[in-house]
């Protein structure tokens, strides 16, 4: 779990509408940290969450999702932050389903979870994928 890195990611958020900053750090097996932060838009539905941005950044930079070790997500939430349904679907397609995902908040609450727990029986078009 990398709370301080997730906080650094969170500081990059662009949230003029909700003022709710979220940070995600995707940590690779070699120790590399990839940051993601939420980016909002005046056309609200175009907002993109921290988890998704982190994962898309990782792939865009040429890293391999197979090298992901763990993910830490942080927000100023009452309990550990919980990814939205859309992010669960994206995570489910792109990361191994047993990858540790640490849901945290600024108070220090932590809940360790995984795609298997966050999105059981999720949609999967390609039955040949091996990341489950
Ligand atoms: N948000 C995230 O970035 N990740 C989550 O896990 C939950 C919600 C963002 C979307 C929006 O910018 C703000 O939090 C308030 O909903």
CSV table of N, CA and C and ligand atoms in Angstrom, one decimal:
chain,number,residue,atom,x,y,z
A,1,UNK,N,0.8,-1.2,0.0
A,1,UNK,CA,0.0,0.0,0.0
A,1,UNK,C,0.9,1.3,0.0
A,2,UNK,N,0.6,2.2,-0.9
A,2,UNK,CA,1.4,3.4,-1.0
A,2,UNK,C,0.6,4.7,-0.9
A,3,UNK,N,0.2,4.9,0.4
A,3,UNK,CA,-0.7,6.1,0.7
A,3,UNK,C,0.0,7.4,0.3
A,4,UNK,N,1.2,7.6,0.6
A,4,UNK,CA,1.8,8.9,0.3
A,4,UNK,C,1.9,9.1,-1.2
A,5,UNK,N,2.2,8.1,-2.0
A,5,UNK,CA,2.2,8.2,-3.4
A,5,UNK,C,0.8,8.6,-3.9
A,6,UNK,N,-0.2,7.9,-3.3
A,6,UNK,CA,-1.6,8.2,-3.8
A,6,UNK,C,-2.0,9.6,-3.4
A,7,UNK,N,-1.5,10.1,-2.3
A,7,UNK,CA,-1.8,11.5,-2.0
A,7,UNK,C,-1.1,12.5,-3.0
A,8,UNK,N,0.1,12.1,-3.4
A,8,UNK,CA,0.7,13.0,-4.4
A,8,UNK,C,-0.1,12.9,-5.7
A,9,UNK,N,-0.6,11.8,-6.1
A,9,UNK,CA,-1.4,11.7,-7.3
A,9,UNK,C,-2.6,12.5,-7.1
A,10,UNK,N,-3.2,12.5,-6.0
A,10,UNK,CA,-4.5,13.2,-5.7
A,10,UNK,C,-4.3,14.7,-5.9
A,11,UNK,N,-3.1,15.2,-5.5
A,11,UNK,CA,-2.9,16.6,-5.7
A,11,UNK,C,-3.0,17.1,-7.1
A,12,UNK,N,-2.9,16.2,-8.1
A,12,UNK,CA,-2.9,16.6,-9.5
A,12,UNK,C,-4.4,16.7,-10.0
A,13,UNK,N,-5.4,16.4,-9.2
A,13,UNK,CA,-6.7,16.3,-9.7
A,13,UNK,C,-7.2,17.7,-10.2
A,14,UNK,N,-8.1,17.7,-11.1
A,14,UNK,CA,-8.7,18.9,-11.7
A,14,UNK,C,-10.2,18.8,-11.4
A,15,UNK,N,-10.7,19.4,-10.3
A,15,UNK,CA,-12.0,19.2,-9.8
A,15,UNK,C,-12.8,20.5,-9.5
A,16,UNK,N,-12.9,21.4,-10.5
A,16,UNK,CA,-13.6,22.7,-10.2
A,16,UNK,C,-15.1,22.5,-9.8
A,17,UNK,N,-15.7,21.4,-10.1
A,17,UNK,CA,-17.1,21.2,-10.0
A,17,UNK,C,-17.4,20.5,-8.6
A,18,UNK,N,-16.8,19.4,-8.3
A,18,UNK,CA,-17.1,18.7,-7.1
A,18,UNK,C,-16.2,19.1,-6.0
A,19,UNK,N,-15.0,19.6,-6.3
A,19,UNK,CA,-14.0,19.8,-5.3
A,19,UNK,C,-13.6,18.6,-4.5
A,20,UNK,N,-13.8,17.4,-5.1
A,20,UNK,CA,-13.5,16.1,-4.5
A,20,UNK,C,-12.4,15.5,-5.2
A,21,UNK,N,-11.2,15.7,-4.7
A,21,UNK,CA,-10.0,15.1,-5.3
A,21,UNK,C,-9.8,13.7,-5.0
A,22,UNK,N,-9.5,12.9,-6.0
A,22,UNK,CA,-9.2,11.5,-5.8
A,22,UNK,C,-7.8,11.2,-6.5
A,23,UNK,N,-7.0,10.4,-5.8
A,23,UNK,CA,-5.7,10.0,-6.4
A,23,UNK,C,-5.7,8.4,-6.4
A,24,UNK,N,-5.0,8.0,-7.4
A,24,UNK,CA,-4.7,6.5,-7.6
A,24,UNK,C,-3.3,6.3,-7.9
A,25,UNK,N,-2.6,5.4,-7.3
A,25,UNK,CA,-1.3,5.0,-7.7
A,25,UNK,C,-1.2,3.5,-8.1
A,26,UNK,N,-0.7,3.3,-9.3
A,26,UNK,CA,-0.6,1.9,-9.7
A,26,UNK,C,0.9,1.6,-9.6
A,27,UNK,N,1.2,0.6,-8.8
A,27,UNK,CA,2.6,0.3,-8.5
A,27,UNK,C,3.0,-1.0,-9.2
A,28,UNK,N,4.1,-0.9,-10.0
A,28,UNK,CA,4.5,-2.1,-10.7
A,28,UNK,C,5.5,-2.9,-9.9
A,29,UNK,N,5.7,-4.1,-10.4
A,29,UNK,CA,6.6,-5.1,-9.6
A,29,UNK,C,8.0,-4.5,-9.5
A,30,UNK,N,8.5,-3.6,-10.4
A,30,UNK,CA,9.8,-3.1,-10.3
A,30,UNK,C,9.8,-1.8,-9.4
A,31,UNK,N,8.7,-1.4,-8.8
A,31,UNK,CA,8.7,-0.3,-7.9
A,31,UNK,C,8.2,1.0,-8.6
A,32,UNK,N,8.0,1.0,-9.9
A,32,UNK,CA,7.6,2.2,-10.6
A,32,UNK,C,6.2,2.5,-10.1
A,33,UNK,N,5.9,3.8,-9.9
A,33,UNK,CA,4.6,4.3,-9.5
A,33,UNK,C,4.0,5.1,-10.7
A,34,UNK,N,2.8,4.8,-11.1
A,34,UNK,CA,2.0,5.5,-12.1
A,34,UNK,C,0.9,6.2,-11.4
A,35,UNK,N,0.8,7.5,-11.6
A,35,UNK,CA,-0.2,8.3,-10.9
A,35,UNK,C,-1.5,8.5,-11.8
A,36,UNK,N,-2.6,8.5,-11.2
A,36,UNK,CA,-3.9,8.9,-11.8
A,36,UNK,C,-4.6,9.9,-10.9
A,37,UNK,N,-5.3,10.9,-11.5
A,37,UNK,CA,-6.1,11.8,-10.7
A,37,UNK,C,-7.4,12.0,-11.5
A,38,UNK,N,-8.5,12.4,-10.8
A,38,UNK,CA,-9.7,12.6,-11.5
A,38,UNK,C,-9.7,14.0,-12.2
A,39,UNK,N,-10.3,14.0,-13.4
A,39,UNK,CA,-10.3,15.2,-14.2
A,39,UNK,C,-11.7,15.5,-14.6
A,40,UNK,N,-12.3,16.6,-14.2
A,40,UNK,CA,-13.7,16.9,-14.4
A,40,UNK,C,-13.9,17.8,-15.7
A,41,UNK,N,-15.1,17.9,-16.1
A,41,UNK,CA,-15.4,18.7,-17.2
A,41,UNK,C,-16.8,19.4,-17.0
A,42,UNK,N,-16.9,20.6,-17.6
A,42,UNK,CA,-18.2,21.4,-17.4
A,42,UNK,C,-19.4,20.6,-18.0
A,43,UNK,N,-19.1,19.7,-18.9
A,43,UNK,CA,-20.1,18.7,-19.4
A,43,UNK,C,-19.9,17.5,-18.5
A,44,UNK,N,-20.6,17.5,-17.3
A,44,UNK,CA,-20.2,16.7,-16.2
A,44,UNK,C,-19.9,15.2,-16.5
A,45,UNK,N,-20.7,14.7,-17.4
A,45,UNK,CA,-20.6,13.3,-17.8
A,45,UNK,C,-19.3,12.9,-18.4
A,46,UNK,N,-18.5,13.9,-18.8
A,46,UNK,CA,-17.2,13.6,-19.4
A,46,UNK,C,-16.1,13.5,-18.4
A,47,UNK,N,-16.4,13.7,-17.1
A,47,UNK,CA,-15.5,13.5,-16.0
A,47,UNK,C,-14.8,12.1,-16.1
A,48,UNK,N,-13.5,12.1,-15.8
A,48,UNK,CA,-12.9,10.8,-15.8
A,48,UNK,C,-12.2,10.5,-14.5
A,49,UNK,N,-12.4,9.4,-13.9
A,49,UNK,CA,-12.0,9.1,-12.5
A,49,UNK,C,-10.5,8.8,-12.4
A,50,UNK,N,-10.0,8.9,-11.2
A,50,UNK,CA,-8.6,8.7,-11.0
A,50,UNK,C,-8.1,7.3,-11.3
A,51,UNK,N,-8.8,6.3,-11.0
A,51,UNK,CA,-8.4,4.9,-11.2
A,51,UNK,C,-8.2,4.7,-12.7
A,52,UNK,N,-9.2,5.1,-13.5
A,52,UNK,CA,-9.2,4.9,-14.9
A,52,UNK,C,-8.1,5.7,-15.5
A,53,UNK,N,-7.9,7.0,-15.1
A,53,UNK,CA,-6.8,7.8,-15.7
A,53,UNK,C,-5.5,7.1,-15.4
A,54,UNK,N,-5.3,6.6,-14.2
A,54,UNK,CA,-4.0,6.0,-13.9
A,54,UNK,C,-3.8,4.8,-14.8
A,55,UNK,N,-4.8,4.0,-14.9
A,55,UNK,CA,-4.6,2.7,-15.7
A,55,UNK,C,-4.4,3.1,-17.2
A,56,UNK,N,-5.1,4.0,-17.7
A,56,UNK,CA,-5.0,4.4,-19.1
A,56,UNK,C,-3.6,5.1,-19.3
A,57,UNK,N,-3.1,5.8,-18.3
A,57,UNK,CA,-1.8,6.4,-18.4
A,57,UNK,C,-0.7,5.3,-18.5
A,58,UNK,N,-0.9,4.3,-17.6
A,58,UNK,CA,0.1,3.2,-17.6
A,58,UNK,C,0.2,2.6,-19.0
A,59,UNK,N,-0.9,2.3,-19.6
A,59,UNK,CA,-0.9,1.6,-20.9
A,59,UNK,C,-0.4,2.6,-22.0
A,60,UNK,N,-0.8,3.9,-21.9
A,60,UNK,CA,-0.3,4.8,-22.9
A,60,UNK,C,1.2,5.0,-22.9
A,61,UNK,N,1.7,4.9,-21.7
A,61,UNK,CA,3.2,5.0,-21.6
A,61,UNK,C,4.0,3.7,-21.9
A,62,UNK,N,3.2,2.7,-22.3
A,62,UNK,CA,3.9,1.5,-22.8
A,62,UNK,C,4.2,0.5,-21.8
A,63,UNK,N,3.7,0.7,-20.5
A,63,UNK,CA,3.9,-0.4,-19.5
A,63,UNK,C,2.9,-1.5,-19.8
A,64,UNK,N,3.2,-2.6,-19.2
A,64,UNK,CA,2.4,-3.8,-19.4
A,64,UNK,C,1.5,-4.1,-18.1
A,65,UNK,N,0.2,-4.2,-18.3
A,65,UNK,CA,-0.6,-4.5,-17.1
A,65,UNK,C,-0.2,-5.7,-16.4
A,66,UNK,N,0.5,-6.6,-17.0
A,66,UNK,CA,0.9,-7.8,-16.3
A,66,UNK,C,2.0,-7.5,-15.2
A,67,UNK,N,2.6,-6.3,-15.3
A,67,UNK,CA,3.6,-6.0,-14.4
A,67,UNK,C,3.0,-5.2,-13.2
A,68,UNK,N,1.7,-5.1,-13.1
A,68,UNK,CA,1.1,-4.4,-12.0
A,68,UNK,C,1.2,-5.2,-10.7
A,69,UNK,N,1.7,-4.6,-9.6
A,69,UNK,CA,1.7,-5.3,-8.3
A,69,UNK,C,0.5,-5.0,-7.4
A,70,UNK,N,0.2,-3.7,-7.4
A,70,UNK,CA,-0.9,-3.3,-6.5
A,70,UNK,C,-1.4,-1.9,-6.9
A,71,UNK,N,-2.6,-1.6,-6.4
A,71,UNK,CA,-3.2,-0.3,-6.6
A,71,UNK,C,-3.6,0.3,-5.3
A,72,UNK,N,-3.4,1.6,-5.1
A,72,UNK,CA,-3.8,2.3,-3.9
A,72,UNK,C,-4.7,3.5,-4.4
A,73,UNK,N,-5.9,3.7,-3.8
A,73,UNK,CA,-6.8,4.8,-4.2
A,73,UNK,C,-7.1,5.6,-3.0
A,74,UNK,N,-7.1,6.9,-3.1
A,74,UNK,CA,-7.4,7.7,-1.9
A,74,UNK,C,-8.3,8.9,-2.2
A,75,UNK,N,-9.2,9.2,-1.3
A,75,UNK,CA,-10.1,10.4,-1.4
A,75,UNK,C,-10.4,10.9,0.0
A,76,UNK,N,-11.0,12.0,0.1
A,76,UNK,CA,-11.4,12.6,1.4
A,76,UNK,C,-12.8,12.1,1.7
A,77,UNK,N,-13.0,10.8,1.7
A,77,UNK,CA,-14.3,10.1,1.9
A,77,UNK,C,-14.5,9.7,3.3
A,78,UNK,N,-15.7,9.5,3.7
A,78,UNK,CA,-16.0,9.2,5.1
A,78,UNK,C,-15.3,7.9,5.5
A,79,UNK,N,-15.6,6.8,4.7
A,79,UNK,CA,-14.9,5.6,4.9
A,79,UNK,C,-13.9,5.4,3.7
A,80,UNK,N,-13.3,4.2,3.6
A,80,UNK,CA,-12.4,4.0,2.5
A,80,UNK,C,-13.1,4.3,1.2
A,81,UNK,N,-12.4,5.0,0.2
A,81,UNK,CA,-13.1,5.4,-1.0
A,81,UNK,C,-13.5,4.1,-1.8
A,82,UNK,N,-14.6,4.1,-2.5
A,82,UNK,CA,-15.0,2.9,-3.2
A,82,UNK,C,-15.2,3.3,-4.7
A,83,UNK,N,-14.5,2.6,-5.6
A,83,UNK,CA,-14.6,2.9,-7.1
A,83,UNK,C,-16.0,2.8,-7.6
A,84,UNK,N,-16.3,3.7,-8.6
A,84,UNK,CA,-17.6,3.7,-9.2
A,84,UNK,C,-17.7,2.5,-10.1
A,85,UNK,N,-19.0,2.2,-10.5
A,85,UNK,CA,-19.2,1.0,-11.3
A,85,UNK,C,-18.5,1.0,-12.6
A,86,UNK,N,-18.3,2.2,-13.3
A,86,UNK,CA,-17.6,2.2,-14.5
A,86,UNK,C,-16.1,1.9,-14.4
A,87,UNK,N,-15.5,2.4,-13.3
A,87,UNK,CA,-14.1,2.0,-13.0
A,87,UNK,C,-14.0,0.6,-12.7
A,88,UNK,N,-14.9,0.0,-12.0
A,88,UNK,CA,-14.8,-1.4,-11.7
A,88,UNK,C,-14.8,-2.3,-13.0
A,89,UNK,N,-15.6,-1.8,-14.0
A,89,UNK,CA,-15.7,-2.5,-15.3
A,89,UNK,C,-14.3,-2.4,-16.0
A,90,UNK,N,-13.8,-1.2,-16.0
A,90,UNK,CA,-12.5,-1.0,-16.6
A,90,UNK,C,-11.4,-1.8,-16.0
A,91,UNK,N,-11.3,-1.7,-14.6
A,91,UNK,CA,-10.3,-2.5,-13.9
A,91,UNK,C,-10.5,-4.0,-14.2
A,92,UNK,N,-11.7,-4.4,-14.3
A,92,UNK,CA,-12.0,-5.8,-14.5
A,92,UNK,C,-11.4,-6.3,-15.9
A,93,UNK,N,-11.4,-5.4,-16.9
A,93,UNK,CA,-10.9,-5.8,-18.2
A,93,UNK,C,-9.4,-5.8,-18.2
A,94,UNK,N,-8.8,-4.9,-17.4
A,94,UNK,CA,-7.4,-4.6,-17.7
A,94,UNK,C,-6.4,-5.1,-16.6
A,95,UNK,N,-6.9,-5.5,-15.4
A,95,UNK,CA,-5.9,-6.0,-14.5
A,95,UNK,C,-6.3,-7.4,-14.0
A,96,UNK,N,-5.2,-8.2,-13.6
A,96,UNK,CA,-5.5,-9.5,-13.0
A,96,UNK,C,-6.5,-9.4,-11.8
A,97,UNK,N,-7.4,-10.3,-11.8
A,97,UNK,CA,-8.5,-10.1,-10.8
A,97,UNK,C,-8.2,-10.2,-9.4
A,98,UNK,N,-7.0,-10.8,-9.1
A,98,UNK,CA,-6.6,-10.9,-7.7
A,98,UNK,C,-5.6,-9.8,-7.3
A,99,UNK,N,-5.3,-8.9,-8.2
A,99,UNK,CA,-4.4,-7.8,-7.8
A,99,UNK,C,-4.9,-7.1,-6.6
A,100,UNK,N,-4.0,-6.9,-5.5
A,100,UNK,CA,-4.5,-6.1,-4.4
A,100,UNK,C,-4.8,-4.7,-4.7
A,101,UNK,N,-6.0,-4.3,-4.3
A,101,UNK,CA,-6.5,-2.9,-4.4
A,101,UNK,C,-6.7,-2.3,-3.0
A,102,UNK,N,-6.0,-1.3,-2.7
A,102,UNK,CA,-6.1,-0.7,-1.3
A,102,UNK,C,-7.0,0.5,-1.4
A,103,UNK,N,-8.2,0.5,-0.8
A,103,UNK,CA,-9.1,1.6,-0.8
A,103,UNK,C,-8.8,2.4,0.5
A,104,UNK,N,-8.5,3.7,0.4
A,104,UNK,CA,-8.1,4.4,1.6
A,104,UNK,C,-8.8,5.8,1.7
A,105,UNK,N,-8.6,6.5,2.7
A,105,UNK,CA,-9.0,7.9,2.8
A,105,UNK,C,-8.0,8.7,3.6
A,106,UNK,N,-8.3,10.0,3.7
A,106,UNK,CA,-7.3,10.9,4.4
A,106,UNK,C,-7.2,10.6,5.9
A,107,UNK,N,-8.2,9.9,6.4
A,107,UNK,CA,-8.2,9.7,7.9
A,107,UNK,C,-7.4,8.4,8.2
A,108,UNK,N,-7.0,7.7,7.1
A,108,UNK,CA,-6.2,6.5,7.4
A,108,UNK,C,-7.0,5.2,7.4
A,109,UNK,N,-8.3,5.3,7.0
A,109,UNK,CA,-9.0,4.0,6.9
A,109,UNK,C,-8.5,3.3,5.7
A,110,UNK,N,-8.5,1.9,5.8
A,110,UNK,CA,-8.0,1.1,4.7
A,110,UNK,C,-8.9,-0.1,4.5
A,111,UNK,N,-9.2,-0.4,3.3
A,111,UNK,CA,-9.9,-1.7,3.0
A,111,UNK,C,-9.2,-2.3,1.8
A,112,UNK,N,-8.7,-3.5,2.0
A,112,UNK,CA,-8.0,-4.2,0.9
A,112,UNK,C,-9.1,-5.0,0.1
A,113,UNK,N,-9.0,-4.9,-1.2
A,113,UNK,CA,-10.0,-5.6,-2.0
A,113,UNK,C,-9.4,-6.1,-3.3
A,114,UNK,N,-10.2,-6.5,-4.2
A,114,UNK,CA,-9.7,-7.0,-5.5
A,114,UNK,C,-10.9,-6.9,-6.5
A,115,UNK,N,-10.6,-7.0,-7.8
A,115,UNK,CA,-11.7,-7.0,-8.8
A,115,UNK,C,-12.7,-8.1,-8.5
A,116,UNK,N,-12.2,-9.2,-8.1
A,116,UNK,CA,-13.1,-10.4,-7.8
A,116,UNK,C,-14.2,-10.0,-6.8
A,117,UNK,N,-13.8,-9.1,-5.8
A,117,UNK,CA,-14.7,-8.7,-4.8
A,117,UNK,C,-15.6,-7.5,-5.3
A,118,UNK,N,-14.9,-6.6,-6.1
A,118,UNK,CA,-15.6,-5.4,-6.5
A,118,UNK,C,-16.6,-5.6,-7.6
A,119,UNK,N,-16.3,-6.6,-8.5
A,119,UNK,CA,-17.2,-6.8,-9.6
A,119,UNK,C,-17.4,-8.3,-9.9
A,120,UNK,N,-18.1,-9.0,-9.1
A,120,UNK,CA,-18.3,-10.4,-9.4
A,120,UNK,C,-19.2,-10.5,-10.6
A,121,UNK,N,-19.0,-11.5,-11.4
A,121,UNK,CA,-19.9,-11.7,-12.5
A,121,UNK,C,-20.0,-10.5,-13.5
A,122,UNK,N,-18.9,-9.8,-13.7
A,122,UNK,CA,-18.9,-8.6,-14.5
A,122,UNK,C,-19.0,-9.0,-16.0
A,123,UNK,N,-19.3,-8.0,-16.8
A,123,UNK,CA,-19.4,-8.3,-18.3
A,123,UNK,C,-18.0,-8.6,-18.8
A,124,UNK,N,-18.0,-9.6,-19.7
A,124,UNK,CA,-16.7,-10.0,-20.3
A,124,UNK,C,-17.0,-10.5,-21.7
A,125,UNK,N,-16.7,-9.7,-22.7
A,125,UNK,CA,-16.9,-10.1,-24.1
A,125,UNK,C,-16.0,-11.2,-24.6
A,126,UNK,N,-14.7,-11.1,-24.1
A,126,UNK,CA,-13.6,-11.9,-24.6
A,126,UNK,C,-13.3,-13.0,-23.6
A,127,UNK,N,-13.9,-14.2,-23.8
A,127,UNK,CA,-13.8,-15.3,-22.9
A,127,UNK,C,-12.4,-15.9,-22.9
A,128,UNK,N,-11.5,-15.5,-23.8
A,128,UNK,CA,-10.2,-16.1,-23.9
A,128,UNK,C,-9.1,-15.3,-23.1
A,129,UNK,N,-9.5,-14.1,-22.5
A,129,UNK,CA,-8.5,-13.4,-21.8
A,129,UNK,C,-8.0,-14.1,-20.6
A,130,UNK,N,-6.8,-13.9,-20.2
A,130,UNK,CA,-6.2,-14.7,-19.1
A,130,UNK,C,-5.9,-13.9,-17.9
A,131,UNK,N,-6.5,-12.7,-17.8
A,131,UNK,CA,-6.2,-11.8,-16.6
A,131,UNK,C,-7.2,-12.1,-15.5
A,132,UNK,N,-7.9,-13.1,-15.5
A,132,UNK,CA,-8.9,-13.3,-14.4
A,132,UNK,C,-8.3,-14.0,-13.2
B,1,LIG,N1,-14.2,9.8,-8.5
B,1,LIG,C1,-13.0,9.2,-8.7
B,1,LIG,O1,-12.1,9.8,-9.4
B,1,LIG,N2,-12.8,7.9,-8.3
B,1,LIG,C2,-13.7,7.2,-7.5
B,1,LIG,O2,-13.4,6.1,-7.1
B,1,LIG,C3,-15.0,7.8,-7.1
B,1,LIG,C4,-15.3,9.2,-7.8
B,1,LIG,C5,-14.4,11.2,-8.8
B,1,LIG,C6,-15.3,11.5,-9.9
B,1,LIG,C7,-15.6,13.0,-9.7
B,1,LIG,O3,-14.6,13.8,-10.2
B,1,LIG,C8,-15.5,13.1,-8.2
B,1,LIG,O4,-14.8,11.9,-7.7
B,1,LIG,C9,-16.8,13.2,-7.4
B,1,LIG,O5,-17.7,12.3,-7.8
